[in-house]
Structures are given as C-alpha cells and as structure tokens.
Short mmCIF file of N, CA and C in Angstrom, two decimals:
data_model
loop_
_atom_site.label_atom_id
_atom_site.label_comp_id
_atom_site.label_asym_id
_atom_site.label_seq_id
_atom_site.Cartn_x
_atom_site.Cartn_y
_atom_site.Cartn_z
N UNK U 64 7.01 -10.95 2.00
CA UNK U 64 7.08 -9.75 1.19
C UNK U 64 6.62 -10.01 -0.24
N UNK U 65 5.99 -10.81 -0.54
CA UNK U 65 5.41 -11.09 -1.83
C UNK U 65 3.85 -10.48 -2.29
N UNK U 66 4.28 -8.72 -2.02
CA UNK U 66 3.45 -8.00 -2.17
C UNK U 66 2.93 -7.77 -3.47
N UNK U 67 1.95 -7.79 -3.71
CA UNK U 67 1.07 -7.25 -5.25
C UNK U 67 0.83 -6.03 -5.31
N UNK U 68 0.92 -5.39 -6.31
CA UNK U 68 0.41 -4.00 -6.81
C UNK U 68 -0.49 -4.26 -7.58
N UNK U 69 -1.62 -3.28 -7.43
CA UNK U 69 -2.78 -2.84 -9.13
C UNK U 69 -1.85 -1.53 -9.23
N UNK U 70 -2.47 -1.99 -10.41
CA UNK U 70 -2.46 -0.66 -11.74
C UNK U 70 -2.74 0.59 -10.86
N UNK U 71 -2.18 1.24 -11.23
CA UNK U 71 -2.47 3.07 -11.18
C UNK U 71 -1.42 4.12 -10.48
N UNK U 72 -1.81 4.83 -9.91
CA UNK U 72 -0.27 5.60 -9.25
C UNK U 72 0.02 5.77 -8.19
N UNK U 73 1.22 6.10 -7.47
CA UNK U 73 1.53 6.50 -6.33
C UNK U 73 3.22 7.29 -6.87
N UNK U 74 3.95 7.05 -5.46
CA UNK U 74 5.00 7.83 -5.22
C UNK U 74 6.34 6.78 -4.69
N UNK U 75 7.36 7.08 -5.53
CA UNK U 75 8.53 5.99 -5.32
C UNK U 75 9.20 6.99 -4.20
N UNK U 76 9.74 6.48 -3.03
CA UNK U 76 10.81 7.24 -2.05
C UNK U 76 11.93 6.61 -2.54
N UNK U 77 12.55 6.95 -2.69
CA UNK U 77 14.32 6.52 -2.36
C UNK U 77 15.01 6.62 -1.48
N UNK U 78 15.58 6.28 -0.69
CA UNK U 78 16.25 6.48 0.30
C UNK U 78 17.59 6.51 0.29
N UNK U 79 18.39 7.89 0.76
CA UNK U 79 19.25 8.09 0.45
C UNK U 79 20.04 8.17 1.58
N UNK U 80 21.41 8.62 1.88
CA UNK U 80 22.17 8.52 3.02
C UNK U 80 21.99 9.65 4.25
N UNK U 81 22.25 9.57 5.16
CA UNK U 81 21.94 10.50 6.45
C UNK U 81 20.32 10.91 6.27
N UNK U 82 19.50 9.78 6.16
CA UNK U 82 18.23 9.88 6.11
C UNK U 82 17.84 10.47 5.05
N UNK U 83 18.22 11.37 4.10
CA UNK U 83 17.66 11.99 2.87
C UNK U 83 16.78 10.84 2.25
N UNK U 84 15.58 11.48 1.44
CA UNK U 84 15.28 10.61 0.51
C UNK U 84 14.37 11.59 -0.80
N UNK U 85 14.24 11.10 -1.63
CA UNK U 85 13.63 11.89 -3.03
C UNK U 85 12.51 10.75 -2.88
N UNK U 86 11.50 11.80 -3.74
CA UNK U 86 10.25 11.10 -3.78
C UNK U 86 9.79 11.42 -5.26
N UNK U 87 9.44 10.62 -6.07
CA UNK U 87 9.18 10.71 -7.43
C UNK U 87 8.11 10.24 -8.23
N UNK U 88 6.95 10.96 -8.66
CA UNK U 88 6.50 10.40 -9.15
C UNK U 88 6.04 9.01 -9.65
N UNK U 89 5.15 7.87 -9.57
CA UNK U 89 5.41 6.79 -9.76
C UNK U 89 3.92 6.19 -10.90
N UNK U 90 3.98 5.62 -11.53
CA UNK U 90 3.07 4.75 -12.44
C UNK U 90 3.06 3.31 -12.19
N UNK U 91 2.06 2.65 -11.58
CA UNK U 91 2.13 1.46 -11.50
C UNK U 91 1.38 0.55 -12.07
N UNK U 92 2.73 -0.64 -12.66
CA UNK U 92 2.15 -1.39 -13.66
C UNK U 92 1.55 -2.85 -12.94
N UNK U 93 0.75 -3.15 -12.44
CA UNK U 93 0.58 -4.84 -11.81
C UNK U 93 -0.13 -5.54 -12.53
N UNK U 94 -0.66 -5.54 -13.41
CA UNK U 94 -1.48 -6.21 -14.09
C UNK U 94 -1.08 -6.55 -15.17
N UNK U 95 -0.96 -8.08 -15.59
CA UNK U 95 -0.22 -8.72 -17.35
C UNK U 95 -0.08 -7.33 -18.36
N UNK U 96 -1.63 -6.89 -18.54
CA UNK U 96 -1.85 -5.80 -19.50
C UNK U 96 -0.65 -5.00 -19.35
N UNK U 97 -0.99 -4.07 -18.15
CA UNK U 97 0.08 -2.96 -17.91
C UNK U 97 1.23 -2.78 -18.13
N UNK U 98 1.91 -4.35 -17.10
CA UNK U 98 3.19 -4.36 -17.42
C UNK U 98 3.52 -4.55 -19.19
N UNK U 99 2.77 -6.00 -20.36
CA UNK U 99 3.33 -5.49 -21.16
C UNK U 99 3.47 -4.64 -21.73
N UNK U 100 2.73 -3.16 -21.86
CA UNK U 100 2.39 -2.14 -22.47
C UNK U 100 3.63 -0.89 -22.08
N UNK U 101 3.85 -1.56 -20.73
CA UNK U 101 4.87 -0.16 -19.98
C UNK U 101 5.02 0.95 -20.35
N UNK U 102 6.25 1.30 -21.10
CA UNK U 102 6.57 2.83 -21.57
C UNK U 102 6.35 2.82 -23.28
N UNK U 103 5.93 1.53 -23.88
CA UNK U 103 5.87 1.41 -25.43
C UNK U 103 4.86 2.70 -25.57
N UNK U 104 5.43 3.33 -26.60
CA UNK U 104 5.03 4.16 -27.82
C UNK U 104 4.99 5.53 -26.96
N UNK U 105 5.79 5.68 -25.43
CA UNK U 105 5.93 7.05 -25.25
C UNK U 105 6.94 8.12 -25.61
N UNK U 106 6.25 9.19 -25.52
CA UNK U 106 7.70 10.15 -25.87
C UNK U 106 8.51 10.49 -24.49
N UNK U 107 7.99 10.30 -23.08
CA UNK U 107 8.79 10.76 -21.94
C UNK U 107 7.73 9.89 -21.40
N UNK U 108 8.38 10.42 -20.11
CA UNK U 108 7.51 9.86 -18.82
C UNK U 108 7.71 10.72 -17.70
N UNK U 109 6.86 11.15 -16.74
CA UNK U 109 7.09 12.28 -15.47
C UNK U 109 6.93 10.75 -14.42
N UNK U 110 8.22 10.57 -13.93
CA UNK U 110 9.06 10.17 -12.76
C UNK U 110 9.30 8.68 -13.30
N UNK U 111 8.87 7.58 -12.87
CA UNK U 111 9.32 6.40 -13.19
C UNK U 111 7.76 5.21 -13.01
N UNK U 112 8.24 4.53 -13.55
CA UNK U 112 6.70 2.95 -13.90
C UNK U 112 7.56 2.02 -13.32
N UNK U 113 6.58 1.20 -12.39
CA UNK U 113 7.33 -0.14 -11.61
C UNK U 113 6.34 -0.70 -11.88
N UNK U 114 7.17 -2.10 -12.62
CA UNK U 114 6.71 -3.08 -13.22
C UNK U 114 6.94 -4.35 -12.58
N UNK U 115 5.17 -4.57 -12.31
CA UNK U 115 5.33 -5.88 -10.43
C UNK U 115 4.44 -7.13 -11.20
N UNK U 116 5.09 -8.31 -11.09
CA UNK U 116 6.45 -8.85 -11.13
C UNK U 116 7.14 -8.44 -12.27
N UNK U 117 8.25 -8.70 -12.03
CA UNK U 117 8.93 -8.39 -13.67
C UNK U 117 10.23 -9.13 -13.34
N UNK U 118 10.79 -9.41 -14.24
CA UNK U 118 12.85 -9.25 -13.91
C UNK U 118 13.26 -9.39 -15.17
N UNK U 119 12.78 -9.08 -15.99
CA UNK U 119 13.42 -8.17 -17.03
C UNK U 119 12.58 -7.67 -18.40
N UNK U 120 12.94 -6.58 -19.32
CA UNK U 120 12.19 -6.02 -20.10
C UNK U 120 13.22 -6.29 -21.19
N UNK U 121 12.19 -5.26 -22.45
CA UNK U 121 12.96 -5.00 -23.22
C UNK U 121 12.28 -3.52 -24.08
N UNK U 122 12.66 -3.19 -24.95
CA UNK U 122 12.74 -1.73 -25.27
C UNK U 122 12.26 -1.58 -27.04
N UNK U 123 11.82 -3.04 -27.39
CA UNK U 123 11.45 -2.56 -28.69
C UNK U 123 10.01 -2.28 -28.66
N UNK U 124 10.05 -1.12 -30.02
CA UNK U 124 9.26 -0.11 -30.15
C UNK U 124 8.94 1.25 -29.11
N UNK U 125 10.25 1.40 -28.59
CA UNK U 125 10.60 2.49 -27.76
C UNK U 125 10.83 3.55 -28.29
N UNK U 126 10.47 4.69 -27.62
CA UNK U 126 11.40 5.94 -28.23
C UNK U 126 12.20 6.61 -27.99
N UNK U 127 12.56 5.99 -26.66
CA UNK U 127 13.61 6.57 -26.41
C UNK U 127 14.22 5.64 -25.34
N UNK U 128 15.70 6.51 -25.43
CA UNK U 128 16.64 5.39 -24.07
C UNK U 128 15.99 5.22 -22.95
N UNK U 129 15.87 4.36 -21.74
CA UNK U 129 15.59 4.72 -20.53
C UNK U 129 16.29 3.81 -19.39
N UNK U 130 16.14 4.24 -18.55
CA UNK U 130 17.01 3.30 -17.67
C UNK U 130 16.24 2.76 -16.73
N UNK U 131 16.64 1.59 -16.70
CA UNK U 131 16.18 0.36 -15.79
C UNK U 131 17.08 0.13 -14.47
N UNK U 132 15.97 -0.38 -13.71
CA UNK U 132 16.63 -0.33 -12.26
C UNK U 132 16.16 -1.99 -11.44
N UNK U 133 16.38 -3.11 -11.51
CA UNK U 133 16.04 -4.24 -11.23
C UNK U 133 15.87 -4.23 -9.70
N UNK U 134 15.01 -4.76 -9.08
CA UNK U 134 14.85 -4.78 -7.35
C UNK U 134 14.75 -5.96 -7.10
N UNK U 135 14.79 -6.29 -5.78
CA UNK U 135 14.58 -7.67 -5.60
C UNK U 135 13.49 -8.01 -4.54
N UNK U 136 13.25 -8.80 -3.42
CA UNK U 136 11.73 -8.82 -3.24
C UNK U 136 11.65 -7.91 -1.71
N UNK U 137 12.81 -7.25 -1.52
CA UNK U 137 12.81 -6.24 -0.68
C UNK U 137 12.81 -5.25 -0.54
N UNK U 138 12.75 -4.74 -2.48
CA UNK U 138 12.90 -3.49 -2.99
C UNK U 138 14.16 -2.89 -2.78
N UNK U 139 15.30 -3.77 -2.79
CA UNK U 139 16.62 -3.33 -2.50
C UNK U 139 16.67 -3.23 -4.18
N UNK U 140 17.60 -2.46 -4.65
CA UNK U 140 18.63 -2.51 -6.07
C UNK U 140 19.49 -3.41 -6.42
N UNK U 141 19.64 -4.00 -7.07
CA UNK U 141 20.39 -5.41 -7.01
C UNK U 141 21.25 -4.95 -8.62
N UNK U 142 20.72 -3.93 -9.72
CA UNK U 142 20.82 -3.35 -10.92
C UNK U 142 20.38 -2.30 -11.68
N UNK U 143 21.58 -1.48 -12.44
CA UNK U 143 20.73 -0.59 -12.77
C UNK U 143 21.35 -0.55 -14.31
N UNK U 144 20.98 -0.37 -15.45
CA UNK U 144 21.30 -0.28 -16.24
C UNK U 144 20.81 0.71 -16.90
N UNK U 145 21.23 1.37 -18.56
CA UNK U 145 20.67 1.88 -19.56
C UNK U 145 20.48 1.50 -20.93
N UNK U 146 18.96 1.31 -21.54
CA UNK U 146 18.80 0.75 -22.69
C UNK U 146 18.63 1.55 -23.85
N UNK U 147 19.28 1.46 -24.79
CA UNK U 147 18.42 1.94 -25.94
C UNK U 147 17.27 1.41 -26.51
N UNK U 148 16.51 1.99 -27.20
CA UNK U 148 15.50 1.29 -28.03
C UNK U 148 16.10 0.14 -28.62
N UNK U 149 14.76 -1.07 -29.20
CA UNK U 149 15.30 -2.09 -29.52
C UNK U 149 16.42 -3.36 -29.46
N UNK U 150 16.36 -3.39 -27.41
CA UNK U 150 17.08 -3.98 -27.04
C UNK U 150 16.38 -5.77 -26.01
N UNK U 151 16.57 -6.62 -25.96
CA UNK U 151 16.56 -7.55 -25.10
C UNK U 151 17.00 -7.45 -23.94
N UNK U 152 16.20 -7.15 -22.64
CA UNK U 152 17.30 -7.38 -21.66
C UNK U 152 17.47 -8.89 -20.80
N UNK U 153 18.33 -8.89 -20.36
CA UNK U 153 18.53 -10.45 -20.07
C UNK U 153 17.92 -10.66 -18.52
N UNK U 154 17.29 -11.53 -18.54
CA UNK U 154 16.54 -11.30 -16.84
C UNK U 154 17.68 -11.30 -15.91
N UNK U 155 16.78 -11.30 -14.71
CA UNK U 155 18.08 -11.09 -13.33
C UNK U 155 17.15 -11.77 -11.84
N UNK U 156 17.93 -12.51 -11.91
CA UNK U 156 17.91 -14.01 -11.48
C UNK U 156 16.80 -13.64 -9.98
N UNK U 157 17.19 -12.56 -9.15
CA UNK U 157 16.90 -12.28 -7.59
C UNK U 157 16.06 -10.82 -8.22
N UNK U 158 15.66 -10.89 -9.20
CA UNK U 158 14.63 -9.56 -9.56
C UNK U 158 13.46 -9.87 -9.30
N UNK U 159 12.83 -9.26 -8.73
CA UNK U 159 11.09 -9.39 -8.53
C UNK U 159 10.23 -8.61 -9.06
N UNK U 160 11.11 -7.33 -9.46
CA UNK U 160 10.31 -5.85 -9.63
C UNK U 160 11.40 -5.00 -10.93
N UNK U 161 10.67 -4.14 -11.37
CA UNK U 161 11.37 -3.72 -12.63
C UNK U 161 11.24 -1.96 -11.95
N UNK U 162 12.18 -1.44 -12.28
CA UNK U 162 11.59 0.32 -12.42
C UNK U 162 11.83 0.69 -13.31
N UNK U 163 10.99 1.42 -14.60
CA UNK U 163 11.67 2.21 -15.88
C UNK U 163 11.63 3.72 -15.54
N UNK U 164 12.02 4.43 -15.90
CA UNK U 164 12.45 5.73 -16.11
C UNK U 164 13.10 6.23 -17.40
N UNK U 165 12.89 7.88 -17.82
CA UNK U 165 13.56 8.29 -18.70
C UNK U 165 15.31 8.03 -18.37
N UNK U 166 15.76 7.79 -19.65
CA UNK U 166 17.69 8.03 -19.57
C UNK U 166 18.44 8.75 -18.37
N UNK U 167 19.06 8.49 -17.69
CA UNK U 167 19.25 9.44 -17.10
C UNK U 167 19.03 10.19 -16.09
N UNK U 168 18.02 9.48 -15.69
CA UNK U 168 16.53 9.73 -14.42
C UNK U 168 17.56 9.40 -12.90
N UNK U 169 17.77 8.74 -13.14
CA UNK U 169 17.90 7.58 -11.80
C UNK U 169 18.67 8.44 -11.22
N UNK U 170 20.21 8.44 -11.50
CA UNK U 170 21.48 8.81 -11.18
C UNK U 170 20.86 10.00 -10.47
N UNK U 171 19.97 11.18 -11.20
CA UNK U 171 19.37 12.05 -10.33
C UNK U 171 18.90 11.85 -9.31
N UNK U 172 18.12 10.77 -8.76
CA UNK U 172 17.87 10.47 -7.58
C UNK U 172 18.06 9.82 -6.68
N UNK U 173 19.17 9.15 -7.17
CA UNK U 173 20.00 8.69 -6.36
C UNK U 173 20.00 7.04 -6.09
N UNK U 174 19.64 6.81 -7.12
CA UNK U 174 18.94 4.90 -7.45
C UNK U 174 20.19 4.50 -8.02
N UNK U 175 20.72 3.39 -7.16
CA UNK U 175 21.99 2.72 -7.52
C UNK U 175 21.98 1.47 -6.58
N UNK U 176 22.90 0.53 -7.51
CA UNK U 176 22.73 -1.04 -6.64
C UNK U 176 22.93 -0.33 -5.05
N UNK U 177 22.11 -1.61 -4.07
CA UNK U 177 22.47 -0.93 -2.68
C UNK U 177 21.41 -0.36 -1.84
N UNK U 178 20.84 0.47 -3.31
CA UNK U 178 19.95 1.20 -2.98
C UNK U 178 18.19 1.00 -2.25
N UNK U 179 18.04 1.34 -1.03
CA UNK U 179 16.32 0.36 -1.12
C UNK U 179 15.12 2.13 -1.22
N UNK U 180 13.66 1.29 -1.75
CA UNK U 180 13.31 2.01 -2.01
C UNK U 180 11.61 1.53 -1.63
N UNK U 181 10.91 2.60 -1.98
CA UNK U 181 9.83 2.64 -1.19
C UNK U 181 8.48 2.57 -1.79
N UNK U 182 7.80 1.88 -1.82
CA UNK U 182 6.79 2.21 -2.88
C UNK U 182 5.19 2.86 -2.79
N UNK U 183 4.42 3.85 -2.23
CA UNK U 183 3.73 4.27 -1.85
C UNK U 183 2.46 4.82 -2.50
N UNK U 184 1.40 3.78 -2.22
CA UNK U 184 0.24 3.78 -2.92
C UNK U 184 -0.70 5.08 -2.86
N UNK U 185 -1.06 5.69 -3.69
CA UNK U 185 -2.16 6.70 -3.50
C UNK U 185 -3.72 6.34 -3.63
#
C-alpha cells in the first residue's frame, strides 16, 4: 500500500456506519512543492487537501484554524486534531498521509480516529 499521489484533484469518500459514506471534495498535494505550500495564504478551502507523504504539518502563515486528520498507510484515522494559525504540529509516528480541512469540516463528515477513507482520483 505504499501508494503515490500527483498533484491535482479528486474526491475523498468517508466511510461511515451501515454503509453510509460522504464524499468531499478533495485537492491533492503529492509533490515536495505542493505539499509545502498546502493551505498557506488561503482564506477557505471547498472540501479538504491530502498531503501524500506527510505525518505532520504546521499552520504558520495560516489564516485560519483548520483541522487535521492524520492516516496511516491504510488510510485508516489514527488522529484528528484542530490547529490554530501559527502552530507546530508534532508528527505521528504510524502517519503516512495528512488531510487538512477548514475548522470544523471533519466532524461534519464524519472523520474520526477509526475512521477509513477513500481516496479517488479524477
């Protein structure tokens, strides 16, 4: 499972219980460039940026909070946190993959440790 992504977009599934799943928008970062650049100097974002490899970020020169969701190389959830701007985050040890999203994003769709998820190229 030591899959690579390029750059560009597709669609994150989530998978949720009794088969449900949300499908969200996705930005994908695979390339050194991309990933360091991620969400710096945006004002929002429409759905979420997965950042391949990654296992951990940080948030300066952000503009806003957003929440991070750590995966591991099965695309399971292993973490989910929320950052403010101008923060360090501390890596995570069994992370392979990063997801950012606006503040607040996740919980809407249902992204929580536990959680596996899907990543679907366009």
């Amino acid at each position: 499972m030591g899959r690579r992504w390029r750059d560009g977009r597709g669609v994150l599934v989530v998978h949720g219980e009794g088969g449900a799943h949300v499908r969200v928008p996705l930005e994908i970062a695979g390339s050194y460039r991309a990933r360091t650049k991620g969400l710096l100097g945006r004002e929002s974002v429409e759905g979420a940026m997965l950042l391949s490899p990654a296992n951990n970020v940080h948030t300066f020169r952000m503009r806003m909070p957003i929440d991070v969701a750590y995966l591991d190389r099965r695309l399971t959830v292993i973490a989910v946190r929320t950052m403010r701007p101008g923060l360090l985050g501390a890596p995570r040890l069994r992370s392979r993959h990063v997801l950012e999203a606006e503040a607040g994003a996740m919980a809407g769709w249902g992204v929580r440790v536990g959680v596996r998820v899907e990543v679907v190229e366009e």
